[in-house]
Tab-separated table of C-alpha atoms and ligand atoms in Angstrom:
chain	number	residue	atom	x	y	z
A	27	MET	CA	2.290	-88.185	-21.843
A	28	ASP	CA	0.586	-85.061	-20.559
A	29	SER	CA	3.883	-83.185	-20.316
A	30	ALA	CA	4.871	-84.354	-23.846
A	31	LYS	CA	1.548	-82.969	-25.133
A	32	GLN	CA	2.115	-79.708	-23.256
A	33	PHE	CA	5.620	-79.404	-24.689
A	34	LEU	CA	4.362	-80.008	-28.244
A	35	THR	CA	1.656	-77.343	-27.773
A	36	VAL	CA	4.245	-74.780	-26.593
A	37	PHE	CA	6.574	-75.788	-29.438
A	38	GLY	CA	3.788	-75.474	-32.038
A	39	LYS	CA	2.645	-72.079	-30.727
A	40	SER	CA	6.253	-70.831	-30.620
A	41	LEU	CA	6.763	-71.891	-34.244
A	42	PHE	CA	3.622	-69.986	-35.198
A	43	VAL	CA	4.812	-66.822	-33.386
A	44	LEU	CA	8.245	-67.147	-35.029
A	45	LEU	CA	6.637	-67.440	-38.445
A	46	GLU	CA	4.370	-64.469	-37.723
A	47	THR	CA	7.426	-62.415	-36.640
A	48	LEU	CA	9.272	-63.380	-39.845
A	49	VAL	CA	6.275	-62.365	-41.971
A	50	PHE	CA	6.077	-59.014	-40.172
A	51	THR	CA	9.747	-58.290	-40.851
A	52	VAL	CA	8.881	-58.374	-44.572
A	53	ILE	CA	5.358	-56.930	-44.555
A	54	PRO	CA	4.852	-54.116	-42.024
A	55	LYS	CA	2.543	-55.084	-39.161
A	56	PRO	CA	-0.877	-53.389	-39.360
A	57	ARG	CA	-1.156	-50.280	-37.190
A	58	LYS	CA	-4.059	-49.835	-34.797
A	59	SER	CA	-6.197	-46.709	-34.800
A	60	VAL	CA	-5.855	-44.352	-31.842
A	61	ALA	CA	-8.565	-41.928	-32.959
A	62	GLY	CA	-10.632	-40.960	-29.910
A	63	GLU	CA	-8.244	-42.685	-27.454
A	64	ILE	CA	-7.387	-40.570	-24.396
A	65	VAL	CA	-3.589	-40.281	-24.435
A	66	LEU	CA	-1.844	-38.908	-21.340
A	67	ILE	CA	1.763	-37.794	-21.826
A	68	THR	CA	3.885	-36.777	-18.834
A	69	GLY	CA	6.681	-34.304	-19.543
A	70	ALA	CA	4.726	-32.906	-22.489
A	71	GLY	CA	6.195	-29.401	-22.143
A	72	SER	CA	9.231	-30.015	-24.364
A	73	GLY	CA	11.401	-32.545	-26.204
A	74	LEU	CA	9.959	-35.986	-26.937
A	75	GLY	CA	6.769	-35.309	-24.960
A	76	ARG	CA	5.843	-32.332	-27.136
A	77	LEU	CA	6.615	-34.183	-30.382
A	78	LEU	CA	4.644	-37.229	-29.214
A	79	ALA	CA	1.676	-34.981	-28.464
A	80	LEU	CA	1.810	-33.449	-31.958
A	81	LYS	CA	2.033	-36.896	-33.544
A	82	PHE	CA	-0.951	-38.240	-31.585
A	83	ALA	CA	-2.918	-35.069	-32.441
A	84	ARG	CA	-2.464	-35.894	-36.132
A	85	LEU	CA	-3.839	-39.357	-35.362
A	86	LYS	CA	-6.968	-37.730	-33.844
A	87	ALA	CA	-6.367	-38.847	-30.268
A	88	VAL	CA	-7.591	-36.773	-27.295
A	89	LEU	CA	-4.499	-35.370	-25.535
A	90	VAL	CA	-3.975	-34.948	-21.792
A	91	LEU	CA	-0.689	-33.122	-21.267
A	92	TRP	CA	1.154	-33.085	-17.941
A	93	ASP	CA	4.267	-31.157	-17.074
A	94	VAL	CA	5.743	-29.361	-14.093
A	95	ASN	CA	6.640	-26.561	-16.534
A	96	LYS	CA	3.280	-24.770	-16.958
A	97	GLU	CA	4.439	-22.442	-19.730
A	98	GLY	CA	6.008	-25.173	-21.891
A	99	ASN	CA	3.024	-27.442	-21.390
A	100	GLU	CA	0.503	-24.771	-22.368
A	101	GLU	CA	2.597	-23.975	-25.421
A	102	THR	CA	2.431	-27.684	-26.410
A	103	CYS	CA	-1.343	-27.611	-25.853
A	104	ARG	CA	-1.702	-24.627	-28.212
A	105	MET	CA	0.479	-26.325	-30.825
A	106	VAL	CA	-1.583	-29.531	-30.553
A	107	ARG	CA	-4.873	-27.678	-31.013
A	108	ASP	CA	-3.453	-25.834	-34.053
A	109	GLU	CA	-1.995	-29.033	-35.484
A	110	GLY	CA	-4.763	-31.565	-35.227
A	111	GLY	CA	-7.827	-29.519	-34.321
A	112	THR	CA	-8.155	-32.212	-31.660
A	113	ARG	CA	-9.219	-31.970	-28.010
A	114	ALA	CA	-6.234	-31.233	-25.793
A	115	TYR	CA	-6.028	-30.489	-22.059
A	116	ALA	CA	-2.974	-29.150	-20.228
A	117	TYR	CA	-2.483	-29.850	-16.511
A	118	THR	CA	0.412	-28.582	-14.447
A	119	CYS	CA	1.554	-31.589	-12.444
A	120	ASP	CA	4.771	-32.419	-10.641
A	121	CYS	CA	4.881	-36.184	-11.243
A	122	SER	CA	7.422	-36.638	-8.467
A	123	GLN	CA	4.728	-35.756	-5.896
A	124	LYS	CA	2.464	-38.748	-5.263
A	125	GLU	CA	-0.451	-36.747	-3.818
A	126	GLU	CA	-0.295	-34.283	-6.708
A	127	VAL	CA	-0.391	-37.144	-9.240
A	128	TYR	CA	-3.473	-38.620	-7.537
A	129	ARG	CA	-5.193	-35.220	-7.283
A	130	VAL	CA	-4.593	-34.269	-10.935
A	131	ALA	CA	-5.485	-37.810	-12.072
A	132	ASP	CA	-8.893	-37.481	-10.352
A	133	GLN	CA	-9.377	-34.130	-12.071
A	134	VAL	CA	-8.554	-35.713	-15.470
A	135	LYS	CA	-11.019	-38.563	-14.878
A	136	LYS	CA	-13.790	-36.046	-14.086
A	137	GLU	CA	-12.987	-33.521	-16.813
A	138	VAL	CA	-11.793	-35.724	-19.700
A	139	GLY	CA	-12.501	-39.389	-18.910
A	140	ASP	CA	-10.521	-42.615	-18.420
A	141	VAL	CA	-7.021	-42.493	-19.854
A	142	THR	CA	-6.525	-45.347	-22.350
A	143	ILE	CA	-2.898	-44.711	-23.417
A	144	LEU	CA	-0.518	-43.694	-20.629
A	145	ILE	CA	2.931	-42.473	-21.710
A	146	ASN	CA	5.338	-42.035	-18.787
A	147	ASN	CA	7.861	-39.756	-20.464
A	148	ALA	CA	8.831	-37.067	-17.884
A	149	GLY	CA	12.483	-37.377	-16.985
A	150	ILE	CA	15.457	-35.556	-15.496
A	151	VAL	CA	19.208	-36.155	-15.388
A	152	THR	CA	21.779	-34.925	-12.885
A	153	GLY	CA	24.809	-35.945	-14.959
A	154	LYS	CA	27.141	-36.060	-11.925
A	155	LYS	CA	29.526	-38.787	-10.793
A	156	PHE	CA	27.995	-40.766	-7.904
A	157	LEU	CA	30.113	-39.360	-5.064
A	158	ASN	CA	29.647	-35.785	-6.316
A	159	CYS	CA	25.894	-36.103	-6.575
A	160	PRO	CA	23.901	-34.581	-3.687
A	161	ASP	CA	21.476	-37.027	-2.051
A	162	GLU	CA	18.433	-34.889	-2.829
A	163	LEU	CA	19.242	-34.863	-6.572
A	164	MET	CA	19.549	-38.661	-6.612
A	165	GLU	CA	16.228	-38.942	-4.787
A	166	LYS	CA	14.652	-36.574	-7.293
A	167	SER	CA	15.899	-38.733	-10.197
A	168	PHE	CA	14.104	-41.719	-8.686
A	169	ASP	CA	10.968	-39.694	-7.911
A	170	VAL	CA	10.599	-38.402	-11.489
A	171	ASN	CA	12.124	-41.187	-13.602
A	172	PHE	CA	10.694	-44.152	-11.722
A	173	LYS	CA	8.333	-43.537	-8.784
A	174	ALA	CA	6.030	-41.326	-10.873
A	175	HIS	CA	5.322	-44.469	-12.950
A	176	LEU	CA	4.013	-46.248	-9.834
A	177	TRP	CA	1.578	-43.429	-9.025
A	178	THR	CA	0.303	-42.964	-12.588
A	179	TYR	CA	-0.263	-46.751	-12.967
A	180	LYS	CA	-2.127	-46.794	-9.623
A	181	ALA	CA	-4.312	-43.951	-10.868
A	182	PHE	CA	-5.114	-45.136	-14.399
A	183	LEU	CA	-4.600	-48.918	-14.584
A	184	PRO	CA	-7.785	-49.947	-12.688
A	185	ALA	CA	-10.069	-48.446	-15.374
A	186	MET	CA	-7.967	-50.061	-18.133
A	187	ILE	CA	-8.377	-53.439	-16.400
A	188	ALA	CA	-12.122	-52.904	-15.907
A	189	ASN	CA	-12.504	-52.174	-19.641
A	190	ASN	CA	-9.823	-54.678	-20.748
A	191	HIS	CA	-8.494	-51.880	-22.939
A	192	GLY	CA	-5.377	-49.745	-22.698
A	193	HIS	CA	-1.724	-49.209	-23.505
A	194	LEU	CA	1.101	-48.518	-21.027
A	195	VAL	CA	4.182	-46.831	-22.464
A	196	CYS	CA	7.407	-46.491	-20.483
A	197	ILE	CA	10.087	-44.168	-21.812
A	198	SER	CA	13.160	-45.717	-20.224
A	199	SER	CA	16.583	-45.435	-21.890
A	200	SER	CA	19.515	-47.467	-23.199
A	201	ALA	CA	20.871	-46.409	-19.783
A	202	GLY	CA	18.067	-48.582	-18.378
A	203	LEU	CA	19.688	-51.638	-19.975
A	204	LEU	CA	23.410	-50.982	-19.648
A	205	GLY	CA	25.188	-49.186	-16.800
A	206	VAL	CA	27.083	-46.002	-17.762
A	207	ASN	CA	29.804	-44.239	-15.745
A	208	GLY	CA	28.764	-40.744	-14.644
A	209	LEU	CA	25.075	-41.690	-14.827
A	210	ALA	CA	24.622	-43.960	-11.800
A	211	ASP	CA	21.431	-42.431	-10.383
A	212	TYR	CA	19.898	-41.950	-13.857
A	213	CYS	CA	20.732	-45.540	-14.899
A	214	ALA	CA	19.368	-46.956	-11.648
A	215	SER	CA	16.093	-45.025	-12.034
A	216	LYS	CA	15.749	-46.082	-15.687
A	217	PHE	CA	16.529	-49.756	-14.865
A	218	ALA	CA	13.805	-49.475	-12.199
A	219	ALA	CA	11.302	-47.999	-14.675
A	220	PHE	CA	12.096	-50.794	-17.145
A	221	GLY	CA	11.782	-53.514	-14.499
A	222	PHE	CA	8.518	-52.098	-13.214
A	223	ALA	CA	6.915	-51.834	-16.673
A	224	GLU	CA	8.073	-55.355	-17.586
A	225	SER	CA	6.776	-56.766	-14.279
A	226	ILE	CA	3.324	-55.222	-14.751
A	227	PHE	CA	3.341	-56.603	-18.308
A	228	MET	CA	4.009	-60.051	-16.745
A	229	GLU	CA	1.335	-59.503	-14.080
A	230	LEU	CA	-1.261	-58.668	-16.752
A	231	SER	CA	-0.148	-61.575	-18.957
A	232	ALA	CA	-0.356	-64.045	-16.039
A	233	GLN	CA	-3.949	-62.892	-15.471
A	234	LYS	CA	-4.689	-63.300	-19.215
A	235	ILE	CA	-5.622	-59.622	-19.481
A	236	THR	CA	-5.037	-59.371	-23.214
A	237	GLY	CA	-6.540	-55.953	-23.936
A	238	ILE	CA	-3.807	-53.927	-22.198
A	239	LYS	CA	-0.585	-53.585	-24.182
A	240	THR	CA	2.857	-52.514	-22.991
A	241	THR	CA	5.627	-50.718	-24.882
A	242	ILE	CA	9.016	-50.107	-23.241
A	243	VAL	CA	11.300	-47.674	-25.062
A	244	CYS	CA	15.087	-47.557	-24.624
A	245	PRO	CA	16.791	-44.938	-26.806
A	246	PHE	CA	20.434	-43.831	-26.885
A	247	PHE	CA	21.176	-40.046	-26.680
A	248	ILE	CA	18.676	-37.788	-28.473
A	249	LYS	CA	19.163	-34.169	-29.551
A	250	THR	CA	16.583	-32.656	-27.172
A	251	GLY	CA	19.076	-30.811	-24.984
A	252	MET	CA	18.696	-33.162	-22.008
A	253	PHE	CA	22.162	-34.625	-22.660
A	254	GLU	CA	23.673	-31.476	-24.195
A	255	GLY	CA	27.456	-31.785	-24.514
A	256	CYS	CA	27.507	-35.603	-24.591
A	257	THR	CA	29.308	-37.208	-27.501
A	258	THR	CA	29.646	-40.519	-29.312
A	259	ASP	CA	32.855	-41.975	-30.713
A	260	CYS	CA	30.894	-44.452	-32.874
A	261	PRO	CA	28.345	-42.361	-34.769
A	262	SER	CA	27.691	-45.135	-37.309
A	263	LEU	CA	26.649	-47.676	-34.634
A	264	LEU	CA	25.568	-45.334	-31.837
A	265	PRO	CA	24.475	-42.046	-33.414
A	266	ILE	CA	23.052	-39.158	-31.400
A	267	LEU	CA	19.445	-39.459	-32.481
A	268	GLU	CA	17.117	-36.910	-34.062
A	269	PRO	CA	14.020	-36.398	-31.846
A	270	GLU	CA	11.611	-36.608	-34.831
A	271	TYR	CA	13.066	-40.005	-35.810
A	272	VAL	CA	12.773	-41.345	-32.244
A	273	VAL	CA	9.172	-40.153	-31.942
A	274	ARG	CA	8.273	-41.750	-35.290
A	275	LYS	CA	9.719	-45.071	-34.060
A	276	ILE	CA	7.920	-44.783	-30.684
A	277	VAL	CA	4.531	-44.051	-32.255
A	278	ASP	CA	5.017	-46.895	-34.753
A	279	ALA	CA	5.889	-49.281	-31.906
A	280	ILE	CA	2.729	-48.225	-30.020
A	281	LEU	CA	0.514	-48.571	-33.096
A	282	GLN	CA	2.043	-51.993	-33.886
A	283	GLU	CA	1.802	-53.032	-30.206
A	284	LYS	CA	5.513	-53.884	-29.895
A	285	THR	CA	6.611	-54.619	-26.336
A	286	TYR	CA	10.255	-53.546	-26.625
A	287	LEU	CA	11.818	-50.784	-28.685
A	288	TYR	CA	15.566	-50.129	-28.477
A	289	ILE	CA	16.995	-47.351	-30.664
A	290	PRO	CA	19.325	-47.593	-32.548
A	291	ARG	CA	19.166	-51.327	-33.394
A	292	PHE	CA	22.780	-51.764	-32.248
A	293	ILE	CA	21.486	-51.558	-28.631
A	294	TYR	CA	19.823	-55.009	-29.095
A	295	PHE	CA	23.233	-56.397	-30.068
A	296	MET	CA	24.962	-54.690	-27.105
A	297	VAL	CA	22.450	-56.236	-24.677
A	298	PHE	CA	23.025	-59.642	-26.304
A	299	LEU	CA	26.840	-59.261	-26.107
A	300	LYS	CA	26.588	-58.219	-22.452
A	301	SER	CA	24.792	-61.432	-21.588
A	302	ILE	CA	27.184	-63.800	-23.395
A	303	LEU	CA	30.672	-62.223	-23.377
A	304	PRO	CA	33.146	-62.455	-20.511
A	305	ASN	CA	32.988	-59.184	-18.614
A	306	LYS	CA	36.647	-58.329	-19.378
A	307	ILE	CA	35.958	-58.412	-23.145
A	308	GLY	CA	32.895	-56.243	-22.537
A	309	LEU	CA	35.088	-53.648	-20.803
A	310	LEU	CA	37.641	-53.732	-23.646
A	311	LEU	CA	34.855	-53.081	-26.180
A	312	VAL	CA	33.324	-50.301	-24.070
A	313	GLU	CA	36.735	-48.608	-23.892
A	314	TYR	CA	37.373	-49.129	-27.629
A	315	MET	CA	33.979	-47.596	-28.504
A	316	GLY	CA	34.676	-44.554	-26.297
A	317	ILE	CA	31.668	-45.249	-24.061
A	318	PHE	CA	33.649	-44.391	-20.910
A	319	SER	CA	33.917	-40.804	-22.143
A	320	VAL	CA	30.365	-40.162	-23.449
A	321	MET	CA	29.473	-38.064	-20.373
A	322	ASN	CA	32.734	-36.048	-20.247
A	323	GLY	CA	31.318	-32.981	-21.996
A	324	PHE	CA	27.876	-33.131	-20.321
A	325	VAL	CA	26.311	-29.718	-19.677
A	326	GLY	CA	22.652	-30.772	-19.773
A	327	LYS	CA	19.589	-28.685	-20.373
A	328	LYS	CA	19.855	-24.923	-20.089
A	329	LYS	CA	17.568	-23.518	-17.366
A	330	ASN	CA	14.858	-21.174	-18.751
B	27	NAD	N1	17.322	-36.905	-24.499
B	27	NAD	C1	17.929	-38.090	-24.454
B	27	NAD	O1	19.094	-38.251	-24.868
B	27	NAD	C2	17.196	-39.271	-23.885
B	27	NAD	C3	17.724	-40.575	-24.107
B	27	NAD	C4	17.047	-41.662	-23.599
B	27	NAD	C5	15.888	-41.484	-22.878
B	27	NAD	N2	15.400	-40.229	-22.659
B	27	NAD	C6	14.192	-40.072	-21.871
B	27	NAD	O2	13.181	-39.496	-22.686
B	27	NAD	C7	12.265	-38.766	-21.859
B	27	NAD	C8	12.021	-37.397	-22.464
B	27	NAD	O3	13.241	-36.659	-22.397
B	27	NAD	P1	13.589	-35.438	-23.366
B	27	NAD	O4	14.858	-35.761	-24.020
B	27	NAD	O5	12.415	-35.079	-24.168
B	27	NAD	O6	13.927	-34.320	-22.271
B	27	NAD	P2	13.225	-32.904	-21.958
B	27	NAD	O7	14.002	-32.330	-20.819
B	27	NAD	O8	13.084	-32.109	-23.204
B	27	NAD	O9	11.768	-33.324	-21.475
B	27	NAD	C9	11.475	-33.771	-20.190
B	27	NAD	C10	10.190	-33.111	-19.739
B	27	NAD	O10	9.859	-33.643	-18.446
B	27	NAD	C11	9.400	-32.579	-17.663
B	27	NAD	N3	9.544	-32.870	-16.242
B	27	NAD	C12	10.698	-32.907	-15.514
B	27	NAD	N4	10.422	-33.147	-14.233
B	27	NAD	C13	9.074	-33.283	-14.145
B	27	NAD	C14	8.194	-33.529	-13.066
B	27	NAD	N5	8.639	-33.671	-11.818
B	27	NAD	N6	6.864	-33.599	-13.319
B	27	NAD	C15	6.401	-33.421	-14.590
B	27	NAD	N7	7.185	-33.169	-15.640
B	27	NAD	C16	8.505	-33.109	-15.424
B	27	NAD	C17	10.239	-31.375	-18.082
B	27	NAD	O11	9.638	-30.137	-17.706
B	27	NAD	C18	10.321	-31.584	-19.581
B	27	NAD	O12	9.269	-30.923	-20.254
B	27	NAD	C19	12.884	-38.741	-20.466
B	27	NAD	O13	12.289	-39.728	-19.658
B	27	NAD	C20	14.340	-39.096	-20.732
B	27	NAD	O14	14.951	-39.672	-19.596
B	27	NAD	C21	16.020	-39.131	-23.165
C-alpha cells in the first residue's frame, strides 16, 4: 500500500512538472534578477567569457573576471565598466594551477565578497590526433577544461551552501556529449566537466539544497577563433554558431534556471539517437553528415 502511495505521489508530481514544462514552452519562463549578484567568469579575457561579462554588466551584476591573459582580461574589465557602469574586478589567474586558484579565490573573498554565480568558462584545445598529441598538452587540457572546476567549486561552493544561494555554470561542449575524432583529449576533459557538474547537482539535490542552481552548457562550434578552420557539412542542422547568439542563450538559461542547454537544438536529437540506434547506423550517419572531417582544417586560435 505504502509503495502504491509513493508511486502515485511520484506520478502526480511528474505530471505537474510535465504540465509546467509544456506551459513554459508556450509562455517564456520568468527570468530571475542578477542585479548585485557577484558573478565570477573564468576565461573572461576573450570570446564567450568577455561577451558573458558584458551581458551580466548590463544586468547590473558585480563582475569578477579571471584569465591567465592579463591584457585581455583587463581590456574586458574596462569594457565592462564602460558598458554597465557596474563594479568589475580583474584578476590574473591560471585556473590550471590549484594553489593559484585557492590564493586568488581568497583574495576575491576579501576584496569583493562571496561569489554567488560561478561560470567555469576557461578552456583550451590542442586539436591533435591522440597519438600525435604530446602528454603535457593532454594534461593541460584536463587541468584547464576540467580540474579547474574542482578547485573553483572547492573555493566558492561552501559559502553558497551556507547561504543556500548560488548558481554553478559549467561551459562544457557538444564534444562533452559525443566523442569526436581528432579531439580525444578535449572530449575527455569536457565529458569530465559535464559529469562533475551533473554529479554535484545530484549531490546538492540529494541534500535538498534547493537554493543552488546548476546550468551545464554544451554548444557546437562557435566563431570565437578557438576552432578556427573547422567546418560543418550540415550548416542547417549543425551551424557554426555566432558568439553573441550563444551568449544570449547561455544568459537566458541561467536567468531561467535551466539545468541543461545544448546548442543548436539538433544536439538533443543526436544524443537521443546515440542512445537508441545501433552503433553501426550511428557511424553511417556520422559519415553522411561529414562529422569525421570537421577537424580536418583545424588551425585553432592565433597566438598574440
Ligand atoms: N569556440 C567553440 O567552438 C566552443 C565550442 C564549445 C565549447 N566551447 C567552450 O567555451 C569556452 C570558451 O571558449 P571560447 O570559444 O570563448 O575560446 P577563447 O579562446 O576565446 O576563450 C578562452 C579563454 O580562456 C582563457 N584561458 C585559457 N587557459 C586558461 C587558464 N589556464 N587559466 C585562465 N584562463 C585561461 C584564455 O586566455 C581565453 O581568454 C571554453 O571552455 C570552450 O572549450 C567553445
